[in-house]
Coordinates of C-alpha atoms and ligand atoms in Angstrom, one line a residue:
M1 CA -55.9 -131.5 -273.5
K2 CA -56.2 -129.2 -276.1
K3 CA -58.6 -131.9 -277.5
T4 CA -60.7 -132.0 -274.8
M5 CA -61.2 -128.2 -274.5
W6 CA -62.1 -128.0 -278.6
S7 CA -64.7 -130.7 -278.0
V8 CA -66.4 -128.8 -275.1
V9 CA -66.6 -125.4 -276.6
P10 CA -68.9 -126.3 -279.1
L11 CA -71.2 -128.1 -276.5
V12 CA -71.4 -124.9 -274.1
L13 CA -71.5 -122.5 -277.3
W14 CA -74.9 -124.6 -278.4
C15 CA -76.5 -124.9 -274.9
S16 CA -76.3 -121.3 -274.4
Q17 CA -77.6 -120.5 -278.0
A18 CA -80.6 -123.2 -277.6
W19 CA -81.5 -121.6 -274.2
S20 CA -80.7 -117.8 -275.2
Q21 CA -83.4 -115.1 -274.8
V22 CA -87.1 -116.0 -275.8
E23 CA -90.0 -114.1 -276.0
F24 CA -93.7 -116.0 -275.7
R25 CA -96.9 -114.3 -276.9
L26 CA -99.4 -114.2 -274.0
W27 CA -102.9 -114.1 -274.9
N28 CA -105.8 -112.4 -272.2
I29 CA -109.3 -111.6 -273.1
H30 CA -109.6 -108.9 -270.4
P31 CA -108.7 -105.0 -270.5
E32 CA -106.1 -103.5 -268.3
G33 CA -106.8 -103.0 -264.7
Y34 CA -108.6 -106.1 -264.3
P35 CA -107.6 -108.8 -261.9
V36 CA -106.7 -111.3 -264.4
T37 CA -104.6 -108.7 -266.3
E38 CA -102.7 -107.4 -263.3
A39 CA -101.6 -111.2 -262.5
L40 CA -100.4 -111.8 -265.9
E41 CA -98.4 -108.6 -265.6
N42 CA -97.2 -109.7 -262.3
F43 CA -96.6 -113.3 -263.6
A44 CA -94.4 -111.5 -267.0
G45 CA -92.5 -109.5 -264.3
R46 CA -91.6 -112.4 -262.3
V47 CA -90.3 -114.5 -265.0
Q48 CA -88.1 -111.7 -266.4
T49 CA -86.5 -110.9 -263.0
Q50 CA -86.3 -114.7 -262.2
T51 CA -84.6 -115.5 -265.4
Q52 CA -82.5 -112.6 -265.5
G53 CA -84.1 -111.7 -268.9
R54 CA -83.7 -114.8 -270.5
V55 CA -87.5 -115.4 -270.7
K56 CA -90.1 -112.6 -271.6
F57 CA -94.1 -113.0 -271.8
K58 CA -95.4 -110.3 -274.1
L59 CA -98.8 -109.3 -273.2
F60 CA -101.8 -109.1 -275.6
N61 CA -104.8 -107.8 -273.8
N62 CA -108.4 -107.1 -274.7
A63 CA -108.4 -110.1 -277.0
V64 CA -106.6 -108.3 -279.9
L65 CA -105.2 -111.7 -281.1
G66 CA -108.7 -113.1 -281.5
D67 CA -111.4 -114.2 -279.5
Q68 CA -111.1 -117.2 -277.3
P69 CA -112.0 -120.2 -279.6
K70 CA -109.6 -118.6 -282.2
A71 CA -106.6 -118.4 -279.5
I72 CA -107.2 -122.0 -278.3
Q73 CA -107.0 -122.9 -282.1
M74 CA -103.8 -120.5 -282.4
F75 CA -102.6 -122.2 -279.2
K76 CA -103.2 -125.9 -280.7
A77 CA -101.0 -124.9 -283.8
G78 CA -98.2 -123.2 -282.2
E79 CA -99.1 -119.7 -283.5
L80 CA -99.7 -118.8 -279.4
D81 CA -97.2 -119.5 -276.5
A82 CA -99.4 -119.0 -273.7
G83 CA -102.8 -117.8 -272.7
E84 CA -105.1 -117.1 -269.5
F85 CA -108.3 -119.4 -270.6
S86 CA -111.9 -120.0 -269.1
I87 CA -113.1 -123.5 -268.9
G88 CA -116.1 -123.7 -271.4
P89 CA -114.3 -123.0 -274.7
L90 CA -111.5 -124.9 -273.4
A91 CA -113.4 -127.9 -272.8
D92 CA -114.6 -127.8 -276.3
A93 CA -111.0 -128.2 -277.4
V94 CA -110.2 -130.7 -274.6
P95 CA -113.3 -132.6 -273.7
E96 CA -111.3 -134.3 -270.5
V97 CA -111.6 -130.8 -268.7
N98 CA -115.5 -130.6 -269.2
V99 CA -115.8 -131.9 -265.9
L100 CA -115.3 -128.5 -264.5
S101 CA -117.8 -126.7 -266.8
R102 CA -121.1 -128.9 -265.3
P103 CA -123.3 -126.0 -263.7
F104 CA -123.4 -126.2 -259.8
L105 CA -120.1 -128.4 -259.1
F106 CA -118.7 -126.1 -257.0
R107 CA -120.6 -123.8 -254.1
D108 CA -118.1 -121.2 -254.0
S109 CA -114.2 -120.4 -254.8
K110 CA -113.1 -121.7 -251.5
H111 CA -114.8 -125.1 -252.3
M112 CA -113.3 -124.8 -256.2
F113 CA -109.8 -124.3 -255.2
S114 CA -109.7 -127.1 -252.2
N115 CA -110.5 -129.3 -255.1
I116 CA -108.6 -127.8 -257.9
D117 CA -105.2 -127.1 -255.7
G118 CA -106.0 -130.9 -254.6
A119 CA -106.1 -134.3 -256.4
L120 CA -108.7 -133.4 -258.7
G121 CA -106.5 -130.4 -260.0
K122 CA -103.4 -132.8 -260.6
R123 CA -105.6 -135.1 -262.5
I124 CA -106.7 -132.8 -264.8
E125 CA -103.6 -130.8 -265.3
E126 CA -102.2 -134.3 -266.3
K127 CA -105.2 -134.5 -269.1
L128 CA -104.2 -130.9 -270.3
L129 CA -100.6 -132.0 -270.5
K130 CA -101.6 -134.8 -272.8
A131 CA -103.5 -132.4 -274.9
G132 CA -100.4 -130.1 -274.9
Y133 CA -101.1 -127.6 -272.5
V134 CA -98.7 -127.0 -269.4
V135 CA -100.6 -125.7 -266.3
L136 CA -98.7 -122.7 -264.7
G137 CA -101.7 -121.8 -262.6
W138 CA -105.3 -121.9 -261.5
Y139 CA -106.6 -118.4 -261.7
D140 CA -110.4 -117.6 -260.0
G141 CA -113.3 -117.9 -263.1
G142 CA -115.6 -116.2 -260.2
S143 CA -119.2 -117.2 -259.9
R144 CA -121.6 -116.7 -262.9
S145 CA -125.2 -115.4 -262.8
F146 CA -127.7 -114.5 -265.4
Y147 CA -128.5 -110.6 -265.9
C148 CA -131.4 -109.6 -268.3
V149 CA -132.7 -106.3 -269.7
K150 CA -136.2 -107.0 -268.2
P151 CA -136.8 -108.0 -264.7
V152 CA -136.0 -111.8 -264.0
R153 CA -136.7 -113.1 -260.6
T154 CA -137.4 -116.7 -261.3
P155 CA -136.3 -119.6 -263.6
K156 CA -139.5 -119.2 -265.6
D157 CA -138.6 -115.4 -266.5
L158 CA -135.5 -116.7 -268.3
V159 CA -138.0 -119.1 -271.0
G160 CA -138.3 -117.5 -274.4
Q161 CA -135.1 -115.3 -273.6
R162 CA -132.3 -114.9 -276.2
I163 CA -129.4 -115.4 -273.8
R164 CA -125.8 -114.9 -274.7
V165 CA -123.2 -117.5 -273.9
G166 CA -119.7 -118.1 -274.8
Q167 CA -119.0 -120.9 -277.2
A168 CA -119.0 -124.1 -274.8
K169 CA -121.3 -126.8 -275.3
A170 CA -122.5 -127.1 -271.4
A171 CA -123.5 -123.4 -271.4
I172 CA -125.5 -124.0 -274.7
K173 CA -127.3 -126.9 -273.3
M174 CA -128.0 -125.2 -270.0
V175 CA -129.6 -122.4 -271.4
E176 CA -131.8 -124.6 -273.8
L177 CA -132.9 -126.7 -270.8
L178 CA -134.0 -123.5 -269.1
G179 CA -136.3 -122.7 -272.2
G180 CA -134.1 -119.8 -273.4
T181 CA -132.4 -119.5 -276.9
P182 CA -128.7 -119.7 -276.6
V183 CA -126.8 -117.0 -278.6
V184 CA -123.4 -118.0 -279.0
L185 CA -121.1 -114.5 -279.4
P186 CA -117.8 -113.7 -278.5
F187 CA -117.1 -111.7 -275.1
K188 CA -116.3 -108.3 -277.0
D189 CA -119.6 -108.3 -278.9
V190 CA -121.9 -108.9 -276.1
Y191 CA -122.1 -105.0 -275.4
D192 CA -123.1 -104.4 -278.8
A193 CA -125.7 -107.1 -278.9
F194 CA -127.2 -105.9 -276.2
K195 CA -127.5 -102.3 -277.6
D196 CA -128.9 -103.5 -280.7
D197 CA -131.5 -105.5 -279.2
K198 CA -129.9 -109.1 -280.3
I199 CA -130.0 -110.7 -276.8
D200 CA -132.2 -110.2 -273.8
C201 CA -129.9 -111.9 -271.2
A202 CA -126.3 -112.9 -270.6
E203 CA -124.4 -114.5 -267.8
N204 CA -121.1 -113.9 -266.0
N205 CA -119.3 -112.9 -263.1
M206 CA -119.6 -109.6 -261.0
P207 CA -116.3 -108.1 -262.3
S208 CA -116.9 -108.9 -266.1
Y209 CA -120.6 -107.7 -265.9
E210 CA -119.2 -104.5 -264.3
S211 CA -115.7 -104.2 -266.5
T212 CA -117.7 -104.6 -270.0
G213 CA -120.2 -101.9 -269.0
H214 CA -122.8 -104.9 -269.5
M215 CA -124.4 -103.5 -266.2
K216 CA -125.6 -100.6 -267.9
L217 CA -127.8 -102.1 -270.3
A218 CA -128.9 -105.2 -268.7
K219 CA -129.8 -103.8 -265.1
Y220 CA -131.6 -107.0 -263.9
V221 CA -129.5 -109.5 -262.4
Y222 CA -130.8 -113.0 -261.2
L223 CA -128.2 -114.4 -258.6
T224 CA -128.3 -118.1 -259.5
N225 CA -124.4 -118.5 -259.5
H226 CA -124.8 -121.4 -261.4
N227 CA -121.4 -121.9 -262.6
V228 CA -118.3 -121.3 -260.2
A229 CA -115.2 -122.7 -262.4
P230 CA -111.4 -122.0 -262.5
E231 CA -109.5 -120.6 -265.5
V232 CA -106.2 -121.3 -266.3
L233 CA -102.7 -119.8 -267.2
A234 CA -101.3 -122.5 -269.6
I235 CA -98.1 -122.6 -272.1
T236 CA -98.1 -125.0 -275.0
A237 CA -95.7 -128.1 -274.5
S238 CA -93.7 -126.8 -277.5
S239 CA -92.8 -123.4 -276.2
W240 CA -92.4 -125.2 -272.7
K241 CA -89.6 -127.6 -274.3
K242 CA -87.7 -124.3 -275.4
L243 CA -86.7 -123.4 -271.9
S244 CA -84.0 -124.7 -269.9
P245 CA -84.8 -127.0 -266.5
Q246 CA -83.9 -124.0 -264.7
D247 CA -86.2 -121.6 -266.6
Q248 CA -89.1 -123.9 -266.2
V249 CA -88.8 -124.0 -262.5
A250 CA -88.8 -120.3 -262.5
V251 CA -91.6 -119.8 -265.1
M252 CA -93.7 -122.5 -263.0
E253 CA -93.0 -120.9 -259.9
A254 CA -94.0 -117.4 -261.1
G255 CA -97.1 -119.0 -262.6
R256 CA -98.3 -120.4 -259.1
Q257 CA -97.3 -117.0 -257.5
S258 CA -99.4 -115.0 -259.9
A259 CA -102.4 -117.5 -259.6
L260 CA -102.2 -116.1 -255.6
F261 CA -101.6 -112.9 -256.4
M262 CA -104.8 -113.0 -259.0
R263 CA -107.3 -114.6 -256.4
E264 CA -106.4 -112.2 -253.8
R265 CA -107.1 -109.1 -256.1
W266 CA -110.4 -111.2 -257.6
N267 CA -111.8 -111.2 -254.3
A268 CA -111.7 -107.3 -253.7
R269 CA -112.9 -106.9 -257.1
V270 CA -115.9 -108.6 -257.0
E271 CA -117.0 -106.4 -254.1
T272 CA -116.0 -103.2 -255.8
S273 CA -117.9 -104.5 -258.6
R274 CA -120.9 -105.1 -257.0
Q275 CA -121.1 -101.8 -255.4
A276 CA -120.4 -99.9 -258.6
A277 CA -123.4 -102.0 -260.4
L278 CA -125.6 -101.1 -257.5
K279 CA -124.8 -97.6 -257.7
Q280 CA -125.5 -98.0 -261.5
G281 CA -129.0 -98.9 -260.7
S282 CA -128.5 -102.7 -261.2
Q283 CA -131.0 -104.8 -259.1
F284 CA -130.1 -108.1 -257.4
A285 CA -132.9 -111.1 -257.3
P286 CA -131.9 -114.0 -254.9
M287 CA -132.4 -117.5 -257.0
G288 CA -134.9 -118.6 -254.8
D289 CA -136.3 -122.3 -254.8
A290 CA -132.9 -124.1 -256.4
S291 CA -134.9 -127.2 -256.9
V292 CA -136.8 -125.5 -259.9
L293 CA -133.5 -124.9 -261.6
F294 CA -132.1 -128.1 -260.8
K295 CA -135.1 -130.1 -262.0
R296 CA -134.6 -128.2 -265.5
L297 CA -131.3 -128.9 -265.8
G298 CA -131.4 -132.8 -264.6
P299 CA -130.6 -134.2 -268.2
L300 CA -127.6 -132.1 -268.2
F301 CA -126.1 -133.3 -264.9
N302 CA -127.2 -136.8 -266.0
E303 CA -125.1 -136.5 -268.9
Y304 CA -122.0 -135.7 -266.4
L305 CA -122.6 -138.7 -264.3
Q306 CA -123.2 -141.2 -267.4
K307 CA -119.7 -140.2 -268.8
S308 CA -117.4 -142.7 -266.9
D309 CA -114.6 -140.7 -267.3
Y310 CA -116.0 -137.9 -265.0
Q311 CA -118.3 -139.9 -262.9
S312 CA -115.5 -140.3 -259.8
E313 CA -114.5 -136.6 -260.0
V314 CA -118.2 -135.5 -260.0
F315 CA -119.2 -137.7 -257.3
M316 CA -116.0 -136.5 -255.2
V317 CA -116.9 -132.7 -255.4
L318 CA -120.6 -133.1 -254.7
S319 CA -120.2 -135.3 -251.7
Q320 CA -118.2 -132.8 -249.9
Ligands
GTR1 C1 -115.4 -113.8 -268.5 C2 -113.9 -114.9 -268.5 C3 -113.3 -115.1 -269.8 C4 -114.8 -115.2 -270.8 C5 -115.9 -114.6 -270.7 C6 -117.0 -114.8 -271.4 O1 -115.8 -114.0 -267.4 O2 -112.9 -114.3 -267.5 O3 -112.5 -115.7 -270.1 O4 -115.1 -116.7 -270.6 O5 -116.2 -114.1 -269.2 O6 -118.3 -114.7 -271.3 O7 -116.6 -115.0 -272.8

């Protein structure tokens, strides 16, 4: 009897020690009050409650730990535990998710989430897992359009313009095909680049256009909605393994719930940002005849169809 007790005690001690309190570093590019930030706060709060304080996520906003390509490197190197990433730079690191960065893949968020919350999302989650990313939730990356310092009403107006893009192959190629000069810059440097006349245009969704203050410097919005994509809340596979099975369930559930929370906040914010931009004097031009743009982007579309890995996914989405 005595012997059994002694053999059990160290095991219990070891287990509780291995799964005692952990604090994870959570990367975020956005400022306080932004829907992504609010959702990450919601996530961290839920995790703390559900795990009775055993698991904590410390949130680093405003890309203070580095811009997104840097964060993805840190993530891969295990120097960061978790982050909320957009698809472009993530696709450069994990080419299998590139399918989601194809321009004009999804019509709108509803179309996107009907796929991402279904079979397509599952397949991509599996690919991300193989690359060391455990997906905790799919956030809304919104719908991206161009905005410029000078009026832009047709695809021709983009020709010869210096257009900021994030570090993402698909975005660079898209700008080249449209006749512009891609200027790759970190998100936080775009405002100064407009001010210092280093760029003529950028492209983003309404809440980012507003929250960054770009709306004050580039008032002409050309509503192409060329990119509707999700963003992803993920934790590294190695940090994930530090959690007990019970805490993994709690963290996963908190991630899923925070994504639903985010999507709701996002929809409201798109409208308030649009109103704020209008008030600020922004002018919105509709895309007009989409076929002109589609023709120019033809080589990029073909690339997606030729890559056998993505063929079925692209067809699946486009046929809906
Ligand atoms: C934002 C997005 C960020 C980042 C940024 C950018 O809309 O949420 O993750 O991609 O755009 O353009 O760099």
